[in-house]
Amino acid sequence: MEDKYNIRDRLPALVAGVSTGFLIALLGIVVGVLQFRTMQQDDVVETTEVLILIQKNLEHSFRELNSIALLLAQTIDEDGNVVNFEEVSESLIDKYPTINMMEVIVDNVVTRVYPSAPYEGIIGYNFESNQVILKELTNAFDKGSLYLSGPFMLV
Protein backbone atom coordinates (compact mmCIF):
# COMPACT_ATOMS: atom_id res chain seq x y z
CA MET A 1 0.00 0.00 0.00
CA GLU A 2 1.32 3.28 -1.01
CA ASP A 3 1.50 6.24 1.36
CA LYS A 4 -0.72 8.96 -0.01
CA TYR A 5 1.28 11.59 1.89
CA ASN A 6 4.54 10.73 0.20
CA ILE A 7 6.59 13.94 -0.20
CA ARG A 8 8.15 12.85 -3.47
CA ASP A 9 4.84 12.63 -5.17
CA ARG A 10 3.66 15.94 -3.82
CA LEU A 11 6.95 17.82 -4.30
CA PRO A 12 5.98 19.44 -7.63
CA ALA A 13 2.74 20.74 -6.11
CA LEU A 14 4.60 21.97 -3.02
CA VAL A 15 7.24 23.76 -5.13
CA ALA A 16 4.50 25.28 -7.29
CA GLY A 17 2.61 26.49 -4.19
CA VAL A 18 5.68 28.00 -2.54
CA SER A 19 6.77 29.61 -5.81
CA THR A 20 3.31 31.06 -6.34
CA GLY A 21 3.26 32.43 -2.79
CA PHE A 22 6.72 33.93 -3.26
CA LEU A 23 5.70 35.57 -6.55
CA ILE A 24 2.53 37.01 -5.00
CA ALA A 25 4.56 38.42 -2.08
CA LEU A 26 7.13 39.83 -4.50
CA LEU A 27 4.38 41.37 -6.61
CA GLY A 28 2.89 42.95 -3.46
CA ILE A 29 6.26 44.45 -2.56
CA VAL A 30 6.76 45.82 -6.09
CA VAL A 31 3.27 47.36 -6.09
CA GLY A 32 3.94 48.91 -2.67
CA VAL A 33 7.26 50.38 -3.78
CA LEU A 34 5.69 51.78 -6.95
CA GLN A 35 2.85 53.35 -4.96
CA PHE A 36 5.37 54.90 -2.56
CA ARG A 37 7.42 56.32 -5.45
CA THR A 38 4.26 57.70 -7.06
CA MET A 39 3.33 59.41 -3.79
CA GLN A 40 6.84 60.88 -3.55
CA GLN A 41 6.62 62.16 -7.13
CA ASP A 42 3.21 63.67 -6.40
CA ASP A 43 4.71 65.42 -3.37
CA VAL A 44 7.59 66.75 -5.49
CA VAL A 45 5.17 68.00 -8.16
CA GLU A 46 2.95 69.63 -5.52
CA THR A 47 5.93 71.24 -3.78
CA THR A 48 7.25 72.52 -7.12
CA GLU A 49 3.86 74.02 -7.95
CA VAL A 50 3.72 75.74 -4.56
CA LEU A 51 7.25 77.12 -5.01
CA ILE A 52 6.39 78.44 -8.48
CA LEU A 53 3.31 80.15 -7.03
CA ILE A 54 5.40 81.69 -4.23
CA GLN A 55 7.94 82.92 -6.77
CA LYS A 56 5.21 84.53 -8.88
CA ASN A 57 3.71 86.19 -5.80
CA LEU A 58 7.11 87.52 -4.74
CA GLU A 59 7.82 88.86 -8.22
CA HIS A 60 4.42 90.56 -8.24
CA SER A 61 5.06 92.03 -4.78
CA PHE A 62 8.46 93.40 -5.83
CA ARG A 63 6.93 95.01 -8.93
CA GLU A 64 4.28 96.62 -6.71
CA LEU A 65 6.91 97.80 -4.22
CA ASN A 66 8.95 99.30 -7.02
CA SER A 67 5.86 101.18 -8.23
CA ILE A 68 5.21 102.39 -4.69
CA ALA A 69 8.80 103.60 -4.33
CA LEU A 70 8.56 105.50 -7.63
CA LEU A 71 5.30 107.13 -6.56
CA LEU A 72 6.76 108.08 -3.20
CA ALA A 73 9.77 109.60 -4.93
CA GLN A 74 7.34 112.07 -6.50
CA THR A 75 6.64 113.50 -3.04
CA ILE A 76 10.16 115.01 -2.94
CA ASP A 77 10.65 118.17 -4.99
CA GLU A 78 13.87 119.41 -6.61
CA ASP A 79 14.93 121.14 -3.41
CA GLY A 80 14.40 118.04 -1.27
CA ASN A 81 11.15 119.26 0.28
CA VAL A 82 8.28 116.86 0.92
CA VAL A 83 5.18 117.78 -1.11
CA ASN A 84 1.80 116.04 -1.46
CA PHE A 85 2.87 113.37 1.03
CA GLU A 86 -0.59 112.89 2.54
CA GLU A 87 -2.37 112.69 -0.85
CA VAL A 88 0.13 110.23 -2.33
CA SER A 89 0.19 108.13 0.86
CA GLU A 90 -3.61 107.98 1.03
CA SER A 91 -3.75 106.88 -2.59
CA LEU A 92 -1.11 104.18 -2.06
CA ILE A 93 -2.73 102.83 1.10
CA ASP A 94 -6.10 102.68 -0.66
CA LYS A 95 -4.60 100.88 -3.67
CA TYR A 96 -2.31 98.48 -1.75
CA PRO A 97 -4.12 97.03 1.29
CA THR A 98 -0.94 95.41 2.61
CA ILE A 99 0.44 98.88 3.39
CA ASN A 100 -0.89 100.30 6.62
CA MET A 101 1.27 103.42 7.04
CA MET A 102 3.86 105.64 5.38
CA GLU A 103 6.55 107.76 6.99
CA VAL A 104 9.04 110.45 6.06
CA ILE A 105 12.49 110.14 7.62
CA VAL A 106 14.86 113.12 7.64
CA ASP A 107 18.31 112.74 9.22
CA ASN A 108 17.22 109.44 10.81
CA VAL A 109 14.20 111.07 12.48
CA VAL A 110 10.56 110.40 11.57
CA THR A 111 9.10 113.76 10.58
CA ARG A 112 5.73 112.79 9.08
CA VAL A 113 3.42 109.78 9.05
CA TYR A 114 0.25 108.86 7.22
CA PRO A 115 -2.29 108.20 8.50
CA SER A 116 -1.50 110.27 11.53
CA ALA A 117 -3.79 108.25 13.79
CA PRO A 118 -2.78 105.89 15.35
CA TYR A 119 0.85 106.48 14.31
CA GLU A 120 1.42 110.05 15.55
CA GLY A 121 3.42 108.57 18.44
CA ILE A 122 6.36 107.78 16.14
CA ILE A 123 6.77 111.36 14.90
CA GLY A 124 10.10 112.49 16.30
CA TYR A 125 11.36 108.92 16.68
CA ASN A 126 15.12 108.91 16.17
CA PHE A 127 16.39 105.75 14.50
CA GLU A 128 19.82 106.34 16.04
CA SER A 129 18.30 105.20 19.34
CA ASN A 130 17.87 101.68 17.95
CA GLN A 131 21.03 100.18 16.46
CA VAL A 132 19.23 97.29 14.75
CA ILE A 133 16.87 99.59 12.86
CA LEU A 134 19.65 102.12 12.20
CA LYS A 135 21.74 99.35 10.61
CA GLU A 136 18.85 98.41 8.31
CA LEU A 137 18.22 102.05 7.45
CA THR A 138 21.91 102.57 6.67
CA ASN A 139 21.91 99.44 4.48
CA ALA A 140 18.94 100.82 2.55
CA PHE A 141 20.71 104.12 1.88
CA ASP A 142 24.01 102.42 1.04
CA LYS A 143 22.43 100.07 -1.48
CA GLY A 144 20.68 102.92 -3.26
CA SER A 145 17.92 100.60 -4.42
CA LEU A 146 14.72 99.09 -3.14
CA TYR A 147 15.53 97.45 0.19
CA LEU A 148 13.10 95.57 2.42
CA SER A 149 13.39 94.94 6.12
CA GLY A 150 11.26 94.80 9.21
CA PRO A 151 8.69 94.98 10.56
CA PHE A 152 10.02 96.87 13.55
CA MET A 153 8.25 98.07 16.68
CA LEU A 154 9.01 101.77 16.99
CA VAL A 155 6.85 102.76 19.92
PDB file of C-alpha atoms in Angstrom:
ATOM      1  CA  MET A   1       0.000   0.000   0.000  1.00  0.00           C
ATOM      2  CA  GLU A   2       1.322   3.282  -1.012  1.00  0.00           C
ATOM      3  CA  ASP A   3       1.497   6.242   1.359  1.00  0.00           C
ATOM      4  CA  LYS A   4      -0.723   8.961  -0.009  1.00  0.00           C
ATOM      5  CA  TYR A   5       1.279  11.592   1.895  1.00  0.00           C
ATOM      6  CA  ASN A   6       4.537  10.731   0.196  1.00  0.00           C
ATOM      7  CA  ILE A   7       6.589  13.941  -0.197  1.00  0.00           C
ATOM      8  CA  ARG A   8       8.146  12.854  -3.468  1.00  0.00           C
ATOM      9  CA  ASP A   9       4.837  12.626  -5.167  1.00  0.00           C
ATOM     10  CA  ARG A  10       3.662  15.941  -3.818  1.00  0.00           C
ATOM     11  CA  LEU A  11       6.947  17.822  -4.301  1.00  0.00           C
ATOM     12  CA  PRO A  12       5.982  19.436  -7.628  1.00  0.00           C
ATOM     13  CA  ALA A  13       2.742  20.744  -6.108  1.00  0.00           C
ATOM     14  CA  LEU A  14       4.603  21.967  -3.019  1.00  0.00           C
ATOM     15  CA  VAL A  15       7.237  23.755  -5.133  1.00  0.00           C
ATOM     16  CA  ALA A  16       4.496  25.277  -7.286  1.00  0.00           C
ATOM     17  CA  GLY A  17       2.610  26.491  -4.195  1.00  0.00           C
ATOM     18  CA  VAL A  18       5.685  27.996  -2.537  1.00  0.00           C
ATOM     19  CA  SER A  19       6.773  29.605  -5.810  1.00  0.00           C
ATOM     20  CA  THR A  20       3.315  31.061  -6.342  1.00  0.00           C
ATOM     21  CA  GLY A  21       3.258  32.433  -2.795  1.00  0.00           C
ATOM     22  CA  PHE A  22       6.719  33.935  -3.257  1.00  0.00           C
ATOM     23  CA  LEU A  23       5.705  35.569  -6.554  1.00  0.00           C
ATOM     24  CA  ILE A  24       2.534  37.008  -4.995  1.00  0.00           C
ATOM     25  CA  ALA A  25       4.556  38.415  -2.081  1.00  0.00           C
ATOM     26  CA  LEU A  26       7.134  39.832  -4.500  1.00  0.00           C
ATOM     27  CA  LEU A  27       4.375  41.373  -6.609  1.00  0.00           C
ATOM     28  CA  GLY A  28       2.887  42.947  -3.465  1.00  0.00           C
ATOM     29  CA  ILE A  29       6.259  44.452  -2.564  1.00  0.00           C
ATOM     30  CA  VAL A  30       6.765  45.818  -6.090  1.00  0.00           C
ATOM     31  CA  VAL A  31       3.275  47.356  -6.093  1.00  0.00           C
ATOM     32  CA  GLY A  32       3.937  48.906  -2.670  1.00  0.00           C
ATOM     33  CA  VAL A  33       7.264  50.379  -3.778  1.00  0.00           C
ATOM     34  CA  LEU A  34       5.690  51.778  -6.953  1.00  0.00           C
ATOM     35  CA  GLN A  35       2.849  53.351  -4.956  1.00  0.00           C
ATOM     36  CA  PHE A  36       5.366  54.901  -2.558  1.00  0.00           C
ATOM     37  CA  ARG A  37       7.417  56.323  -5.450  1.00  0.00           C
ATOM     38  CA  THR A  38       4.260  57.695  -7.055  1.00  0.00           C
ATOM     39  CA  MET A  39       3.328  59.406  -3.789  1.00  0.00           C
ATOM     40  CA  GLN A  40       6.841  60.875  -3.553  1.00  0.00           C
ATOM     41  CA  GLN A  41       6.619  62.155  -7.134  1.00  0.00           C
ATOM     42  CA  ASP A  42       3.211  63.668  -6.398  1.00  0.00           C
ATOM     43  CA  ASP A  43       4.709  65.423  -3.367  1.00  0.00           C
ATOM     44  CA  VAL A  44       7.590  66.751  -5.485  1.00  0.00           C
ATOM     45  CA  VAL A  45       5.174  68.003  -8.158  1.00  0.00           C
ATOM     46  CA  GLU A  46       2.954  69.629  -5.523  1.00  0.00           C
ATOM     47  CA  THR A  47       5.932  71.243  -3.782  1.00  0.00           C
ATOM     48  CA  THR A  48       7.253  72.522  -7.118  1.00  0.00           C
ATOM     49  CA  GLU A  49       3.857  74.015  -7.949  1.00  0.00           C
ATOM     50  CA  VAL A  50       3.724  75.741  -4.557  1.00  0.00           C
ATOM     51  CA  LEU A  51       7.250  77.124  -5.005  1.00  0.00           C
ATOM     52  CA  ILE A  52       6.395  78.438  -8.476  1.00  0.00           C
ATOM     53  CA  LEU A  53       3.307  80.152  -7.030  1.00  0.00           C
ATOM     54  CA  ILE A  54       5.395  81.689  -4.225  1.00  0.00           C
ATOM     55  CA  GLN A  55       7.944  82.916  -6.767  1.00  0.00           C
ATOM     56  CA  LYS A  56       5.211  84.532  -8.884  1.00  0.00           C
ATOM     57  CA  ASN A  57       3.711  86.189  -5.801  1.00  0.00           C
ATOM     58  CA  LEU A  58       7.106  87.524  -4.738  1.00  0.00           C
ATOM     59  CA  GLU A  59       7.818  88.860  -8.223  1.00  0.00           C
ATOM     60  CA  HIS A  60       4.421  90.562  -8.240  1.00  0.00           C
ATOM     61  CA  SER A  61       5.060  92.031  -4.780  1.00  0.00           C
ATOM     62  CA  PHE A  62       8.459  93.396  -5.826  1.00  0.00           C
ATOM     63  CA  ARG A  63       6.928  95.011  -8.928  1.00  0.00           C
ATOM     64  CA  GLU A  64       4.283  96.617  -6.714  1.00  0.00           C
ATOM     65  CA  LEU A  65       6.905  97.797  -4.219  1.00  0.00           C
ATOM     66  CA  ASN A  66       8.952  99.304  -7.015  1.00  0.00           C
ATOM     67  CA  SER A  67       5.861 101.182  -8.230  1.00  0.00           C
ATOM     68  CA  ILE A  68       5.205 102.391  -4.693  1.00  0.00           C
ATOM     69  CA  ALA A  69       8.798 103.601  -4.333  1.00  0.00           C
ATOM     70  CA  LEU A  70       8.558 105.500  -7.627  1.00  0.00           C
ATOM     71  CA  LEU A  71       5.300 107.132  -6.560  1.00  0.00           C
ATOM     72  CA  LEU A  72       6.760 108.077  -3.195  1.00  0.00           C
ATOM     73  CA  ALA A  73       9.766 109.601  -4.933  1.00  0.00           C
ATOM     74  CA  GLN A  74       7.344 112.070  -6.495  1.00  0.00           C
ATOM     75  CA  THR A  75       6.640 113.501  -3.044  1.00  0.00           C
ATOM     76  CA  ILE A  76      10.161 115.009  -2.944  1.00  0.00           C
ATOM     77  CA  ASP A  77      10.645 118.167  -4.993  1.00  0.00           C
ATOM     78  CA  GLU A  78      13.872 119.415  -6.611  1.00  0.00           C
ATOM     79  CA  ASP A  79      14.925 121.142  -3.413  1.00  0.00           C
ATOM     80  CA  GLY A  80      14.400 118.038  -1.272  1.00  0.00           C
ATOM     81  CA  ASN A  81      11.149 119.259   0.285  1.00  0.00           C
ATOM     82  CA  VAL A  82       8.282 116.864   0.924  1.00  0.00           C
ATOM     83  CA  VAL A  83       5.181 117.778  -1.110  1.00  0.00           C
ATOM     84  CA  ASN A  84       1.804 116.043  -1.462  1.00  0.00           C
ATOM     85  CA  PHE A  85       2.866 113.370   1.031  1.00  0.00           C
ATOM     86  CA  GLU A  86      -0.591 112.886   2.543  1.00  0.00           C
ATOM     87  CA  GLU A  87      -2.371 112.691  -0.846  1.00  0.00           C
ATOM     88  CA  VAL A  88       0.129 110.226  -2.331  1.00  0.00           C
ATOM     89  CA  SER A  89       0.193 108.130   0.863  1.00  0.00           C
ATOM     90  CA  GLU A  90      -3.605 107.981   1.029  1.00  0.00           C
ATOM     91  CA  SER A  91      -3.749 106.881  -2.594  1.00  0.00           C
ATOM     92  CA  LEU A  92      -1.111 104.183  -2.063  1.00  0.00           C
ATOM     93  CA  ILE A  93      -2.729 102.828   1.096  1.00  0.00           C
ATOM     94  CA  ASP A  94      -6.096 102.684  -0.664  1.00  0.00           C
ATOM     95  CA  LYS A  95      -4.597 100.883  -3.669  1.00  0.00           C
ATOM     96  CA  TYR A  96      -2.314  98.481  -1.746  1.00  0.00           C
ATOM     97  CA  PRO A  97      -4.124  97.033   1.286  1.00  0.00           C
ATOM     98  CA  THR A  98      -0.939  95.407   2.613  1.00  0.00           C
ATOM     99  CA  ILE A  99       0.441  98.879   3.388  1.00  0.00           C
ATOM    100  CA  ASN A 100      -0.887 100.301   6.618  1.00  0.00           C
ATOM    101  CA  MET A 101       1.267 103.417   7.045  1.00  0.00           C
ATOM    102  CA  MET A 102       3.856 105.642   5.378  1.00  0.00           C
ATOM    103  CA  GLU A 103       6.549 107.756   6.991  1.00  0.00           C
ATOM    104  CA  VAL A 104       9.040 110.450   6.058  1.00  0.00           C
ATOM    105  CA  ILE A 105      12.491 110.136   7.622  1.00  0.00           C
ATOM    106  CA  VAL A 106      14.856 113.119   7.638  1.00  0.00           C
ATOM    107  CA  ASP A 107      18.312 112.744   9.216  1.00  0.00           C
ATOM    108  CA  ASN A 108      17.220 109.437  10.814  1.00  0.00           C
ATOM    109  CA  VAL A 109      14.200 111.073  12.477  1.00  0.00           C
ATOM    110  CA  VAL A 110      10.559 110.395  11.572  1.00  0.00           C
ATOM    111  CA  THR A 111       9.102 113.764  10.582  1.00  0.00           C
ATOM    112  CA  ARG A 112       5.729 112.789   9.079  1.00  0.00           C
ATOM    113  CA  VAL A 113       3.416 109.775   9.047  1.00  0.00           C
ATOM    114  CA  TYR A 114       0.251 108.861   7.223  1.00  0.00           C
ATOM    115  CA  PRO A 115      -2.294 108.199   8.497  1.00  0.00           C
ATOM    116  CA  SER A 116      -1.497 110.267  11.526  1.00  0.00           C
ATOM    117  CA  ALA A 117      -3.791 108.253  13.786  1.00  0.00           C
ATOM    118  CA  PRO A 118      -2.780 105.891  15.346  1.00  0.00           C
ATOM    119  CA  TYR A 119       0.847 106.484  14.311  1.00  0.00           C
ATOM    120  CA  GLU A 120       1.417 110.049  15.553  1.00  0.00           C
ATOM    121  CA  GLY A 121       3.423 108.569  18.438  1.00  0.00           C
ATOM    122  CA  ILE A 122       6.359 107.779  16.144  1.00  0.00           C
ATOM    123  CA  ILE A 123       6.768 111.362  14.899  1.00  0.00           C
ATOM    124  CA  GLY A 124      10.098 112.488  16.301  1.00  0.00           C
ATOM    125  CA  TYR A 125      11.363 108.922  16.678  1.00  0.00           C
ATOM    126  CA  ASN A 126      15.124 108.912  16.168  1.00  0.00           C
ATOM    127  CA  PHE A 127      16.395 105.748  14.500  1.00  0.00           C
ATOM    128  CA  GLU A 128      19.816 106.338  16.044  1.00  0.00           C
ATOM    129  CA  SER A 129      18.297 105.199  19.340  1.00  0.00           C
ATOM    130  CA  ASN A 130      17.869 101.680  17.951  1.00  0.00           C
ATOM    131  CA  GLN A 131      21.033 100.182  16.463  1.00  0.00           C
ATOM    132  CA  VAL A 132      19.227  97.289  14.750  1.00  0.00           C
ATOM    133  CA  ILE A 133      16.871  99.593  12.858  1.00  0.00           C
ATOM    134  CA  LEU A 134      19.649 102.119  12.199  1.00  0.00           C
ATOM    135  CA  LYS A 135      21.737  99.354  10.613  1.00  0.00           C
ATOM    136  CA  GLU A 136      18.846  98.408   8.306  1.00  0.00           C
ATOM    137  CA  LEU A 137      18.221 102.050   7.450  1.00  0.00           C
ATOM    138  CA  THR A 138      21.915 102.567   6.669  1.00  0.00           C
ATOM    139  CA  ASN A 139      21.908  99.445   4.478  1.00  0.00           C
ATOM    140  CA  ALA A 140      18.937 100.820   2.550  1.00  0.00           C
ATOM    141  CA  PHE A 141      20.706 104.116   1.877  1.00  0.00           C
ATOM    142  CA  ASP A 142      24.014 102.424   1.040  1.00  0.00           C
ATOM    143  CA  LYS A 143      22.426 100.066  -1.483  1.00  0.00           C
ATOM    144  CA  GLY A 144      20.683 102.919  -3.263  1.00  0.00           C
ATOM    145  CA  SER A 145      17.922 100.601  -4.421  1.00  0.00           C
ATOM    146  CA  LEU A 146      14.719  99.091  -3.140  1.00  0.00           C
ATOM    147  CA  TYR A 147      15.526  97.453   0.186  1.00  0.00           C
ATOM    148  CA  LEU A 148      13.098  95.569   2.416  1.00  0.00           C
ATOM    149  CA  SER A 149      13.394  94.935   6.121  1.00  0.00           C
ATOM    150  CA  GLY A 150      11.258  94.796   9.212  1.00  0.00           C
ATOM    151  CA  PRO A 151       8.690  94.983  10.557  1.00  0.00           C
ATOM    152  CA  PHE A 152      10.018  96.873  13.553  1.00  0.00           C
ATOM    153  CA  MET A 153       8.249  98.065  16.684  1.00  0.00           C
ATOM    154  CA  LEU A 154       9.014 101.770  16.987  1.00  0.00           C
ATOM    155  CA  VAL A 155       6.850 102.765  19.920  1.00  0.00           C
TER     156      VAL A 155
END
